[in-house]
Amino acid sequence: MYWTEFFIPTNKEIPADAKIPSHQLMIRSGMIKQESSGIYSWLPLGFKVLKKIEKIVREEQEKAGAIEMLMPTLQAVELWKESGRYDGYGKEMLKIIDRHNRFLIYGPTNEEQVTEIFRAFVKSYKNLPLNLFHIQWKFRDEIRPRFGVMRGREFLMKDAYSFDLNEEESKKSYYKMFISYIKIFKRLKINTIPVVADSGEIGGSLSHEFSIITNTGEGQVYCDKRLFDLELDNDDLNNLSDLERAVGNYTQFYSATEDKHNEKIFKEKVPEEFRLKGKAIEVGHIFSFGEKYSSPMKAYITNKEGKNVSVYMGSYGIGVSRLVAAIIEYSHDKKGIIWPNSVTPFHVGIINVQADNKECLKVIQEIKSEFEENNLEVLVDDRDESVGKKYADMDLIGLPYILTIGPRDIKEKKVDVKFRHTDTKENLSIEGAINRITSLAKEKTRS
Amino acid sequence: MYWTEFFIPTNKEIPADAKIPSHQLMIRSGMIKQESSGIYSWLPLGFKVLKKIEKIVREEQEKAGAIEMLMPTLQAVELWKESGRYDGYGKEMLKIIDRHNRFLIYGPTNEEQVTEIFRAFVKSYKNLPLNLFHIQWKFRDEIRPRFGVMRGREFLMKDAYSFDLNEEESKKSYYKMFISYIKIFKRLKINTIPVVADSGEIGGSLSHEFSIITNTGEGQVYCDKRLFDLELDNDDLNNLSDLERAVGNYTQFYSATEDKHNEKIFKEKVPEEFRLKGKAIEVGHIFSFGEKYSSPMKAYITNKEGKNVSVYMGSYGIGVSRLVAAIIEYSHDKKGIIWPNSVTPFHVGIINVQADNKECLKVIQEIKSEFEENNLEVLVDDRDESVGKKYADMDLIGLPYILTIGPRDIKEKKVDVKFRHTDTKENLSIEGAINRITSLAKEKTRS
């Protein structure tokens, strides 16, 4: 892609209402634009990152056996009355009246709707287990939307819903999702802490939040850093004891939110060098809630004995749009964003020092093609701007590898490469640079 | 994919409220489920088709130089007051009041919002031409939603918006989109008729509808069949005269909606054997409307002379969710849907005659892998159901190639193949069937 054929409206100014780095950087790099309070447009650069995160989430959920579908954004109010959540949800629920004076809501979550789908079609234990997920826009009418897409009102969420015959089977589904979440966050290159959680408005007995620590999180979290060094074998785990063991590898380490934190146990269990505390951003939340919805909503199945029983359910959310901001909070410096290879909008940026030099343009085009043949995406800054402005913008938008090419470089078949992750520069042969970057980018995007 | 690991709730019964074949077949094949009046969930099979259509639309729009982004579903009312459309749009516009008593609307289209984005960032003719598109859920509060997703309330639309310096440049953008639409519909295997159209609520002077003729359309359309035999060269056209010539190839043939139809001219211009008339379903609509929005909304750019002028705009819509139904209206028989290869949820269906025969299962698994290595998607009906039920369901869900495998076939290394497009059957060697189907499926999915 050439910069002049794309649409990246970068900005030097820090917007006055943006209080945290991710919000500032997403505005400054032309990734998003606010349309109303807590409601954003995703400009092309931001949209690319959003889609890459979505793709990783989708792939890992499918590998774990979940099936994708799509529920609508607007829901019938009646379902929420059946489940008993209509009155409890409060003002965050956006209520809508249509032209026939019927009430709808903009879905903040989909437990009721998916239970309705389940009960319409599934009648027997023989069709279980079942896990349905969708990636759809949701709305929560936050009283004070802030921090950009971190706490917006219209947001993109992946939510999966498991249906099982009984508690044991339901636990298996829960653990599968736990492991799938670990895999997703590993591919996104963020160190995520699973913490036992309150189940809040969703309800249920078993629940974990997945959080990352950054300077701008909203609640304190405490954990044992050794969590981050755990390796997952990539085999698909299918029986309960294997799954329990895999999950146990994570839950054996101390982790707690502020309200559940016990300083004495923390110090006993965690050697000093591994103690970590900081402010947390929640990026995922999983719940096992048994019959909480299926019982009032009469989502019954026949069990092996031919008896009607309520199906056991769980729900599993990931804030896809929030993750864009969370990754930036996690990975940036004073100059701008530093994207992990797995979600970067482009892998390679190329700065043309002399925008009107045709020989340079030709060599750049060849380099671009070679990267693209290796499945790396390239952004060429071909604008008629100063080199300083081009450097600053490349740093701002956060591409991992930045090549600078001028007339002298071409003669020597050399190129300056900046490695954004390590903030280092090297002068390499053109071929050497292509090979090195291709192998680095591939290694780091591997799932 | 194995049927028992997927979620396809098929149904023999024709739903009472479904009046047209596509609505009946989408419900019966488990593609969609109605959630409220005119609001549907897309179950996994329907979702797969929706995504495949979306992908074709995206690829062709990008090839034509349009840049993808994503605007939110909810919009600020103020923009619609600026453009002057707030009062005119009527009851189809879904108005929403949030917790702070601010008005929002669920976007029925995005001319205002995209104009706001443009004027925030683009100030000079040097940044033109620009074409931004998104694929997002929209809402129109139809007084009588009907025909399933054909005339639903919450619907998925691709809408692109072009920005140009002047009328001539704007025409170029319009023609580019015209040609891109022809390419999209060719890949979707529907014969689409471009008809000069009224510009209605969008406004403007130049407008075409793209319609297909089916038994269940809503307005009469007349055309010259020779339209459908035109070949597009795949070169990217970039100058106005080439584009005019390419578009002129299509517009030289007679086509008209009922209100503009002139029977005398129709008979003069179109030899009898090429005359076609029938009921039309609109699947795309393009508009060139100059300064209609940019002028009241003050979307100004500086031209070459340094003068501030209103930017010239156009908008280009395709009903992505409606296309799923439109393709079915276009391509089905009494037994069910007949998917074109380009959007079929799976290319190949395999019926295991004896669900518990392990030898059969093993051979089927091998055949499935071989198809998948050739990038074809396979659905194996491994349910414990009668062969009759499996046949009926395969016909219903409309996969192009259906293999039936039983113990006798395995011994003879043969397989029964049903070609759904021609409703013919052949007994082929297993290898022969794989090669034949792979080459047929690839030929027909080629863009």
PDB file of N, CA and C in Angstrom, chain B residues 40 47 61 135 156 170 249 309 431:
ATOM      1  N   TYR B  40     -33.164 -10.721  12.424  1.00  0.00           N
ATOM      2  CA  TYR B  40     -32.808 -12.131  12.326  1.00  0.00           C
ATOM      3  C   TYR B  40     -31.444 -12.445  12.936  1.00  0.00           C
ATOM      4  N   PHE B  47     -24.579 -17.686   8.186  1.00  0.00           N
ATOM      5  CA  PHE B  47     -23.456 -16.802   8.457  1.00  0.00           C
ATOM      6  C   PHE B  47     -22.313 -17.043   7.475  1.00  0.00           C
ATOM      7  N   GLN B  61     -14.284  -4.164  -4.288  1.00  0.00           N
ATOM      8  CA  GLN B  61     -14.258  -2.733  -3.966  1.00  0.00           C
ATOM      9  C   GLN B  61     -12.811  -2.281  -3.744  1.00  0.00           C
ATOM     10  N   ILE B 135     -18.744  -1.990   5.653  1.00  0.00           N
ATOM     11  CA  ILE B 135     -19.770  -3.033   5.602  1.00  0.00           C
ATOM     12  C   ILE B 135     -20.313  -3.130   7.022  1.00  0.00           C
ATOM     13  N   LEU B 156     -27.477  -5.884   6.614  1.00  0.00           N
ATOM     14  CA  LEU B 156     -26.057  -5.607   6.383  1.00  0.00           C
ATOM     15  C   LEU B 156     -25.882  -4.970   5.010  1.00  0.00           C
ATOM     16  N   SER B 170     -15.689  13.123 -10.515  1.00  0.00           N
ATOM     17  CA  SER B 170     -16.726  12.408  -9.781  1.00  0.00           C
ATOM     18  C   SER B 170     -17.395  11.352 -10.664  1.00  0.00           C
ATOM     19  N   ASN B 249     -20.942   0.045 -22.864  1.00  0.00           N
ATOM     20  CA  ASN B 249     -21.247  -1.299 -23.333  1.00  0.00           C
ATOM     21  C   ASN B 249     -22.511  -1.833 -22.681  1.00  0.00           C
ATOM     22  N   VAL B 309     -13.847  25.106  -2.437  1.00  0.00           N
ATOM     23  CA  VAL B 309     -15.027  24.616  -3.161  1.00  0.00           C
ATOM     24  C   VAL B 309     -15.593  23.394  -2.441  1.00  0.00           C
ATOM     25  N   GLU B 431     -11.073 -41.252  -7.233  1.00  0.00           N
ATOM     26  CA  GLU B 431     -10.091 -40.258  -7.701  1.00  0.00           C
ATOM     27  C   GLU B 431     -10.669 -39.375  -8.798  1.00  0.00           C
TER      28      GLU B 431
END
